[in-house]
Short mmCIF file of C-alpha atoms in Angstrom, two decimals:
data_model
loop_
_atom_site.label_atom_id
_atom_site.label_comp_id
_atom_site.label_asym_id
_atom_site.label_seq_id
_atom_site.Cartn_x
_atom_site.Cartn_y
_atom_site.Cartn_z
CA MET H 1032 54.47 64.24 -23.11
CA GLU H 1033 56.99 61.44 -22.72
CA SER H 1034 55.64 58.15 -21.43
CA LEU H 1035 57.38 56.36 -18.57
CA PRO H 1036 59.10 53.07 -19.31
CA ARG H 1037 57.18 49.99 -18.12
CA ASP H 1038 58.53 46.84 -16.62
CA PRO H 1039 58.41 44.05 -19.25
CA ASP H 1040 57.21 41.51 -16.63
CA THR H 1041 54.41 43.82 -15.56
CA SER H 1042 53.26 44.42 -19.11
CA LEU H 1043 53.32 40.71 -19.77
CA LEU H 1044 51.23 40.15 -16.67
CA ASP H 1045 48.68 42.77 -17.72
CA SER H 1046 48.31 41.26 -21.15
CA THR H 1047 47.87 37.77 -19.66
CA GLN H 1048 45.16 39.04 -17.29
CA ALA H 1049 43.37 40.71 -20.18
CA GLU H 1050 43.43 37.51 -22.20
CA ASP H 1051 42.15 35.53 -19.19
CA LYS H 1052 39.36 38.10 -18.72
CA ASP H 1053 38.31 37.72 -22.34
CA LYS H 1054 38.32 33.94 -21.94
CA CYS H 1055 36.21 34.16 -18.82
CA ILE H 1056 33.64 36.32 -20.57
CA LEU H 1057 33.54 33.91 -23.47
CA SER H 1058 33.17 30.85 -21.27
CA SER H 1059 30.38 32.45 -19.23
CA ASP H 1060 28.47 33.26 -22.39
CA THR H 1061 28.94 29.75 -23.59
CA PHE H 1062 27.85 28.29 -20.22
CA CYS H 1063 24.61 30.26 -20.18
CA LEU H 1064 23.55 28.80 -23.50
CA SER H 1065 22.55 25.20 -23.85
CA PRO H 1066 24.02 23.21 -26.76
CA SER H 1067 20.65 23.21 -28.51
CA LEU H 1068 20.43 27.02 -28.37
CA LEU H 1069 23.98 27.40 -29.69
CA GLU H 1070 23.11 25.14 -32.55
CA GLN H 1071 19.98 27.20 -33.26
CA LYS H 1072 22.09 30.39 -33.32
CA THR H 1073 24.58 29.03 -35.83
CA LEU H 1074 22.00 27.46 -38.14
CA PRO H 1075 19.76 29.46 -40.46
CA VAL H 1076 16.05 29.56 -39.83
CA ASP H 1077 15.26 27.04 -42.54
CA GLU H 1078 17.83 24.53 -41.25
CA LYS H 1079 16.55 24.27 -37.67
CA SER H 1080 15.99 20.65 -36.89
CA PRO H 1081 12.56 19.80 -35.39
CA LYS H 1082 12.41 18.48 -31.86
CA SER H 1083 12.41 14.73 -31.51
CA PRO H 1084 9.08 13.08 -30.70
CA LYS H 1085 8.34 12.47 -27.05
CA ASN H 1086 9.03 9.04 -25.66
CA PRO H 1087 5.72 7.29 -24.84
CA ARG H 1088 7.32 5.79 -21.68
CA GLY H 1089 8.17 9.15 -20.17
CA ARG H 1090 8.34 12.85 -20.66
CA PHE H 1091 11.25 12.71 -23.09
CA ASP H 1092 13.71 10.33 -24.66
CA PRO H 1093 16.74 9.98 -22.36
CA TYR H 1094 18.95 8.91 -25.27
CA ASP H 1095 18.22 12.03 -27.32
CA SER H 1096 20.96 14.63 -26.78
CA SER H 1097 18.86 17.41 -28.30
CA GLU H 1098 16.46 17.44 -25.37
CA GLU H 1099 16.75 20.47 -23.10
CA TYR H 1100 16.48 18.46 -19.84
CA VAL H 1101 19.05 17.12 -17.43
CA GLY H 1102 17.17 13.83 -17.06
CA VAL H 1103 16.00 13.92 -13.43
CA VAL H 1104 12.41 13.42 -14.52
CA THR H 1105 13.24 9.84 -15.55
CA LEU H 1106 13.94 8.80 -11.95
CA PRO H 1107 10.31 7.67 -11.31
CA ILE H 1108 10.51 5.60 -14.52
CA GLN H 1109 13.70 3.94 -13.31
CA VAL H 1110 12.19 3.17 -9.89
CA ARG H 1111 9.06 1.74 -11.51
CA GLN H 1112 11.06 -0.48 -13.85
CA LYS H 1113 13.13 -1.91 -11.00
CA ALA H 1114 10.06 -2.44 -8.83
CA VAL H 1115 8.14 -4.21 -11.62
CA LYS H 1116 11.14 -6.41 -12.33
CA LYS H 1117 11.49 -7.37 -8.66
CA GLY H 1118 7.78 -7.94 -8.12
CA PHE H 1119 5.59 -7.10 -5.14
CA VAL H 1120 4.64 -8.97 -1.98
CA PHE H 1121 1.53 -8.52 0.16
CA ASN H 1122 0.60 -10.56 3.22
CA LEU H 1123 -3.03 -10.36 4.35
CA MET H 1124 -4.48 -11.87 7.52
CA VAL H 1125 -8.20 -12.51 7.79
CA VAL H 1126 -9.67 -13.10 11.23
CA GLY H 1127 -13.26 -13.66 12.32
CA GLU H 1128 -15.78 -16.22 13.41
CA SER H 1129 -16.77 -19.03 11.10
CA GLY H 1130 -19.56 -18.28 8.68
CA LEU H 1131 -18.89 -14.56 8.21
CA GLY H 1132 -17.76 -14.92 4.55
CA LYS H 1133 -14.02 -14.41 4.94
CA SER H 1134 -13.04 -16.82 2.17
CA THR H 1135 -15.70 -15.51 -0.19
CA LEU H 1136 -14.62 -11.93 0.33
CA VAL H 1137 -10.97 -12.70 -0.30
CA ASN H 1138 -11.85 -14.53 -3.52
CA SER H 1139 -14.01 -11.57 -4.60
CA LEU H 1140 -11.27 -9.04 -3.83
CA PHE H 1141 -8.54 -10.74 -5.87
CA LEU H 1142 -10.75 -12.51 -8.46
CA THR H 1143 -9.27 -15.90 -7.63
CA ASN H 1144 -10.10 -19.08 -5.75
CA LEU H 1145 -7.72 -19.67 -2.85
CA TYR H 1146 -9.77 -22.31 -1.08
CA MET H 1147 -10.45 -24.93 -3.72
CA ASP H 1148 -9.28 -27.88 -1.56
CA ARG H 1149 -10.78 -26.68 1.71
CA CYS H 1150 -12.97 -29.10 3.64
CA ILE H 1151 -15.53 -27.71 6.06
CA PRO H 1152 -15.46 -29.54 9.45
CA ASP H 1153 -18.65 -30.84 11.01
CA VAL H 1154 -19.97 -29.90 14.45
CA SER H 1155 -18.11 -32.64 16.36
CA GLU H 1156 -14.78 -31.57 14.84
CA LYS H 1157 -15.43 -27.92 15.63
CA ILE H 1158 -15.93 -28.70 19.32
CA ALA H 1159 -12.43 -30.18 19.62
CA GLN H 1160 -10.82 -27.75 17.15
CA THR H 1161 -8.36 -25.16 18.38
CA VAL H 1162 -7.26 -21.96 16.62
CA SER H 1163 -4.68 -22.74 13.95
CA ILE H 1164 -2.87 -20.75 11.25
CA THR H 1165 -3.12 -21.65 7.58
CA LYS H 1166 -1.35 -19.89 4.70
CA SER H 1167 -2.35 -19.76 1.06
CA THR H 1168 -0.04 -18.17 -1.52
CA ILE H 1169 -0.83 -17.26 -5.09
CA ASP H 1170 0.88 -15.21 -7.80
CA ILE H 1171 -1.33 -12.61 -9.48
CA VAL H 1172 -0.06 -11.11 -12.77
CA GLU H 1173 -1.81 -8.10 -14.26
CA GLU H 1174 -0.33 -6.28 -17.29
CA GLY H 1175 3.21 -7.34 -16.45
CA VAL H 1176 2.97 -6.54 -12.74
CA ASN H 1177 3.49 -9.56 -10.50
CA LEU H 1178 2.02 -9.67 -6.98
CA ARG H 1179 2.72 -12.54 -4.62
CA LEU H 1180 -0.32 -12.64 -2.33
CA THR H 1181 -0.26 -14.61 0.89
CA VAL H 1182 -3.52 -14.94 2.81
CA ILE H 1183 -3.22 -16.05 6.45
CA ASP H 1184 -6.42 -17.55 7.80
CA THR H 1185 -7.26 -18.46 11.41
CA PRO H 1186 -9.72 -21.39 11.32
CA GLY H 1187 -11.32 -22.15 14.67
CA PHE H 1188 -11.25 -18.56 15.90
CA GLY H 1189 -14.30 -17.82 18.04
CA ASP H 1190 -15.79 -21.31 17.64
CA ALA H 1191 -14.99 -22.65 21.11
CA ILE H 1192 -17.12 -22.25 24.20
CA ASN H 1193 -14.28 -20.48 26.02
CA ASN H 1194 -12.59 -17.97 23.71
CA ASN H 1195 -10.48 -16.16 26.27
CA GLU H 1196 -7.16 -17.04 24.64
CA SER H 1197 -8.24 -17.56 21.04
CA TRP H 1198 -6.19 -14.55 19.95
CA LYS H 1199 -2.85 -15.93 21.14
CA ALA H 1200 -2.23 -17.99 18.01
CA ALA H 1201 -2.49 -14.90 15.78
CA VAL H 1202 -0.29 -12.82 18.13
CA HIS H 1203 2.33 -15.59 18.19
CA TYR H 1204 2.37 -15.82 14.38
CA VAL H 1205 2.78 -12.03 13.94
CA ASP H 1206 5.61 -11.90 16.49
CA GLN H 1207 7.27 -14.91 14.92
CA GLN H 1208 7.36 -13.28 11.46
CA MET H 1209 8.67 -10.01 12.92
CA GLU H 1210 11.48 -11.87 14.71
CA LYS H 1211 12.35 -13.87 11.60
CA TYR H 1212 12.64 -10.68 9.55
CA ARG H 1213 14.78 -9.04 12.25
CA ARG H 1214 17.18 -12.00 12.35
CA ASP H 1215 17.45 -12.01 8.57
CA GLU H 1216 18.12 -8.27 8.58
CA ILE H 1217 21.06 -8.50 11.01
CA GLY H 1218 22.46 -11.57 9.26
CA LEU H 1219 25.39 -11.71 6.87
CA ASN H 1220 23.43 -12.26 3.66
CA ARG H 1221 20.66 -9.67 3.32
CA LYS H 1222 20.20 -9.73 -0.43
CA ASN H 1223 17.22 -12.05 -0.61
CA ILE H 1224 15.26 -11.39 2.56
CA THR H 1225 11.73 -12.81 2.31
CA ASP H 1226 9.15 -10.49 3.84
CA ASN H 1227 6.53 -12.61 5.58
CA ARG H 1228 5.39 -9.89 7.98
CA VAL H 1229 1.64 -9.34 8.12
CA HIS H 1230 0.91 -6.05 6.30
CA CYS H 1231 -2.82 -5.90 6.99
CA CYS H 1232 -5.40 -7.71 9.12
CA LEU H 1233 -9.05 -7.74 8.04
CA TYR H 1234 -11.04 -8.30 11.21
CA PHE H 1235 -14.59 -9.47 10.49
CA ILE H 1236 -17.26 -8.28 12.92
CA SER H 1237 -20.53 -10.16 13.11
CA PRO H 1238 -23.64 -8.16 12.14
CA HIS H 1239 -25.76 -10.15 14.62
CA GLY H 1240 -25.15 -8.21 17.78
CA HIS H 1241 -24.97 -4.79 19.35
CA GLY H 1242 -21.50 -3.64 18.48
CA LEU H 1243 -18.25 -5.35 19.49
CA LYS H 1244 -18.14 -8.59 21.48
CA PRO H 1245 -15.53 -9.19 24.23
CA ILE H 1246 -13.58 -11.46 21.86
CA ASP H 1247 -13.44 -8.64 19.29
CA VAL H 1248 -12.10 -6.15 21.85
CA ASN H 1249 -9.53 -8.61 23.23
CA PHE H 1250 -8.20 -9.55 19.79
CA MET H 1251 -7.88 -5.98 18.47
CA LYS H 1252 -6.31 -4.76 21.73
CA ALA H 1253 -3.75 -7.56 21.54
CA LEU H 1254 -2.71 -6.82 17.93
CA ASP H 1255 -3.28 -3.11 17.39
CA GLN H 1256 0.43 -2.35 18.11
CA LYS H 1257 1.68 -5.17 15.90
CA VAL H 1258 -0.36 -5.06 12.67
CA ASN H 1259 -2.58 -2.70 10.67
CA ILE H 1260 -6.14 -3.63 11.63
CA VAL H 1261 -8.96 -2.86 9.22
CA PRO H 1262 -12.42 -3.56 10.74
CA VAL H 1263 -15.00 -5.11 8.42
CA LEU H 1264 -18.69 -5.45 9.10
CA ALA H 1265 -19.50 -8.80 7.51
CA LYS H 1266 -22.67 -9.81 5.66
CA ALA H 1267 -23.99 -6.30 5.30
CA ASP H 1268 -26.92 -7.60 3.21
CA SER H 1269 -28.53 -8.90 6.44
CA LEU H 1270 -28.95 -5.30 7.69
CA THR H 1271 -31.11 -2.46 6.48
CA PRO H 1272 -29.36 0.84 5.53
CA LYS H 1273 -30.42 2.40 8.83
CA GLU H 1274 -29.22 -0.60 10.81
CA THR H 1275 -25.93 -0.49 8.97
CA ARG H 1276 -25.37 3.16 9.86
CA ASN H 1277 -26.25 2.56 13.52
CA MET H 1278 -23.99 -0.50 13.66
CA LYS H 1279 -21.06 1.43 12.17
CA ALA H 1280 -21.51 4.29 14.65
CA LYS H 1281 -21.68 1.82 17.55
CA ILE H 1282 -18.49 0.03 16.43
CA LEU H 1283 -16.56 3.30 16.05
CA THR H 1284 -17.74 4.48 19.46
CA GLU H 1285 -16.55 1.28 21.14
CA ILE H 1286 -13.23 1.37 19.24
CA ASP H 1287 -12.67 4.84 20.60
CA LYS H 1288 -13.87 3.83 24.07
CA TYR H 1289 -11.41 0.95 24.40
CA LYS H 1290 -8.61 2.96 22.70
CA ILE H 1291 -8.13 0.43 19.90
CA LYS H 1292 -5.76 1.61 17.22
CA ILE H 1293 -6.93 0.80 13.67
CA PHE H 1294 -5.40 1.72 10.35
CA GLN H 1295 -6.02 5.36 9.47
CA VAL H 1296 -6.13 6.50 5.85
CA PRO H 1297 -3.26 9.03 5.39
CA GLU H 1298 -4.15 12.62 4.81
CA CYS H 1299 -4.08 13.81 1.19
CA ASP H 1300 -1.88 16.89 0.61
CA THR H 1301 -3.74 18.10 -2.48
CA ASN H 1302 -6.49 20.71 -2.70
CA ASN H 1303 -10.12 20.12 -1.86
CA ASN H 1304 -11.21 19.75 -5.47
CA ASP H 1305 -8.73 16.94 -6.18
CA PRO H 1306 -10.44 13.58 -6.90
CA PHE H 1307 -7.92 11.71 -4.73
CA ARG H 1308 -8.87 13.83 -1.72
CA GLN H 1309 -12.54 13.15 -2.32
CA GLN H 1310 -11.80 9.46 -2.58
CA ASP H 1311 -9.90 9.51 0.72
CA LEU H 1312 -12.81 11.25 2.40
CA GLU H 1313 -15.18 8.55 1.13
CA LEU H 1314 -12.83 5.84 2.46
CA LYS H 1315 -12.72 7.47 5.90
CA ARG H 1316 -16.50 7.74 5.99
CA SER H 1317 -16.84 4.06 5.04
CA ILE H 1318 -14.84 2.67 8.00
CA PRO H 1319 -15.75 0.08 9.20
CA PHE H 1320 -16.44 -1.35 5.77
CA ALA H 1321 -19.86 -2.99 5.45
CA VAL H 1322 -19.15 -5.61 2.79
CA ILE H 1323 -20.78 -8.38 0.80
CA GLY H 1324 -18.93 -11.18 -0.96
CA SER H 1325 -20.00 -13.48 -3.77
CA ASN H 1326 -18.38 -15.70 -6.37
CA THR H 1327 -21.54 -15.99 -8.47
CA LEU H 1328 -21.86 -14.09 -11.74
CA VAL H 1329 -25.39 -12.92 -12.49
CA GLU H 1330 -26.79 -11.43 -15.72
CA ARG H 1331 -28.34 -8.02 -15.05
CA ASP H 1332 -29.09 -5.21 -17.52
CA SER H 1333 -27.15 -7.04 -20.28
CA ARG H 1334 -23.99 -7.22 -18.12
CA ARG H 1335 -22.49 -9.85 -15.84
CA VAL H 1336 -21.97 -8.79 -12.23
CA ARG H 1337 -20.97 -10.49 -9.00
CA ALA H 1338 -24.09 -10.60 -6.88
CA ARG H 1339 -26.19 -12.53 -4.38
CA VAL H 1340 -29.66 -13.54 -5.53
CA TYR H 1341 -32.57 -13.41 -3.08
CA PRO H 1342 -36.33 -13.89 -3.62
CA TRP H 1343 -36.82 -10.15 -3.16
CA GLY H 1344 -34.05 -9.03 -5.51
CA ILE H 1345 -30.35 -9.01 -6.35
CA VAL H 1346 -27.57 -7.53 -4.20
CA GLU H 1347 -24.58 -6.44 -6.31
CA VAL H 1348 -21.19 -6.81 -4.66
CA GLU H 1349 -19.57 -3.94 -6.56
CA ASN H 1350 -22.50 -1.52 -6.25
CA PRO H 1351 -21.52 1.27 -3.79
CA SER H 1352 -25.15 1.77 -2.81
CA HIS H 1353 -25.36 -1.89 -1.72
CA SER H 1354 -22.06 -2.32 0.14
CA ASP H 1355 -18.59 -0.82 0.75
CA PHE H 1356 -16.83 -3.57 -1.17
CA VAL H 1357 -15.49 -1.15 -3.82
CA HIS H 1358 -14.13 1.20 -1.15
CA LEU H 1359 -12.41 -1.69 0.64
CA ARG H 1360 -10.87 -2.97 -2.59
CA ASN H 1361 -9.66 0.51 -3.57
CA MET H 1362 -8.08 1.07 -0.17
CA LEU H 1363 -6.55 -2.37 0.05
CA ILE H 1364 -5.19 -2.72 -3.48
CA ARG H 1365 -5.48 0.33 -5.69
CA THR H 1366 -4.60 3.29 -3.47
CA HIS H 1367 -3.15 2.36 -0.08
CA MET H 1368 -1.37 -0.99 -0.37
CA GLN H 1369 2.00 0.76 -0.21
CA ASP H 1370 0.82 2.79 2.78
CA LEU H 1371 0.01 -0.44 4.60
CA LYS H 1372 3.47 -1.86 3.83
CA HIS H 1373 5.14 1.45 4.72
CA SER H 1374 3.34 1.55 8.09
CA THR H 1375 4.32 -2.07 8.76
CA HIS H 1376 8.02 -1.50 8.05
CA HIS H 1377 8.61 2.01 9.36
CA VAL H 1378 6.23 2.10 12.34
CA LEU H 1379 5.20 -1.32 13.61
CA TYR H 1380 8.40 -3.15 12.80
CA GLU H 1381 10.58 -0.31 14.11
CA ASN H 1382 8.67 -0.40 17.40
CA TYR H 1383 9.23 -4.14 17.61
CA ARG H 1384 12.94 -3.79 16.82
CA ILE H 1385 13.39 -1.05 19.43
CA ASN H 1386 11.65 -3.20 22.06
CA CYS H 1387 14.03 -6.07 21.25
CA LEU H 1388 17.05 -3.79 21.58
CA CYS H 1389 15.82 -2.45 24.91
CA LYS H 1390 15.33 -6.00 26.21
CA ASN H 1391 18.83 -6.97 25.15
CA LEU H 1392 20.29 -3.91 26.88
CA CYS H 1393 18.40 -4.73 30.09
CA LEU H 1394 19.71 -8.30 30.03
CA GLN H 1395 23.28 -7.10 29.54
#
């Protein structure tokens, strides 16, 4: 049978399409195989090169081209390196009546002495003293991680006969730092903004009473929308375990009664058997934290511990059966410091910024 003549252009087109099809098949095969697998196919079994050792800083060495990873897993390492290089900032406000152990507790939390040059006023000076704001800043370095800690104290709070407006100084300071940060943020140079906003407020509640006093309610109601409030039951060694439990229940009942918003430990997304979830549950059960502070090291059972010595025995600061100091330290420093800063920036500061914008719109 005689074949029909074909157009030379058509035959050329068919041959070109066939070649392109072969190339596509080859390129798809090549794309499905990583370079390391291609190398293993071409090399004999005896010549296969062993995998490079893992990098101790991460899951693999990012400079090793033989690794079978894209490199996305190094992103947390990059973020950590930049964060460590920049350093961290934490601003802590401590509020409470005089004599509740605020300075001692802060020194015990951060293993430092922030109040070396402090002079205690006498009774005559306390009568004329008004609430003031004092700041103490110290750099804490631990294994290459630098934390700039600023402690804001309120001497004179609750010491006057009439304490109706004793909370105004603290409210004014918190608003002032919020406004300063907002002005720096809308300014031209935003590279080196100093964050002086209060990230957490430890409010010390006296153990000598029946729950919250009017000054406690007024202060926390005035600041619960501006700062993360963490209630602390001071000098827990003056209460029996039963009295401590009753006092905690009474404080939580009154906080709920007066609709005071305190810092809530975020929910853990892991399963019930995870140790972090168990730790979060212990933190929630410990609020308000019944704490004891001490700067004295005592020898006990061949080890040195921070404790308070009494005629009837020794109260260890870091013993969970004696106080909630360990839970407070874990929440404040080891597990939820970033949550406190995140809540300050994304919730409390955003609310303040929106209120300022609404006021400006109303004025216009």
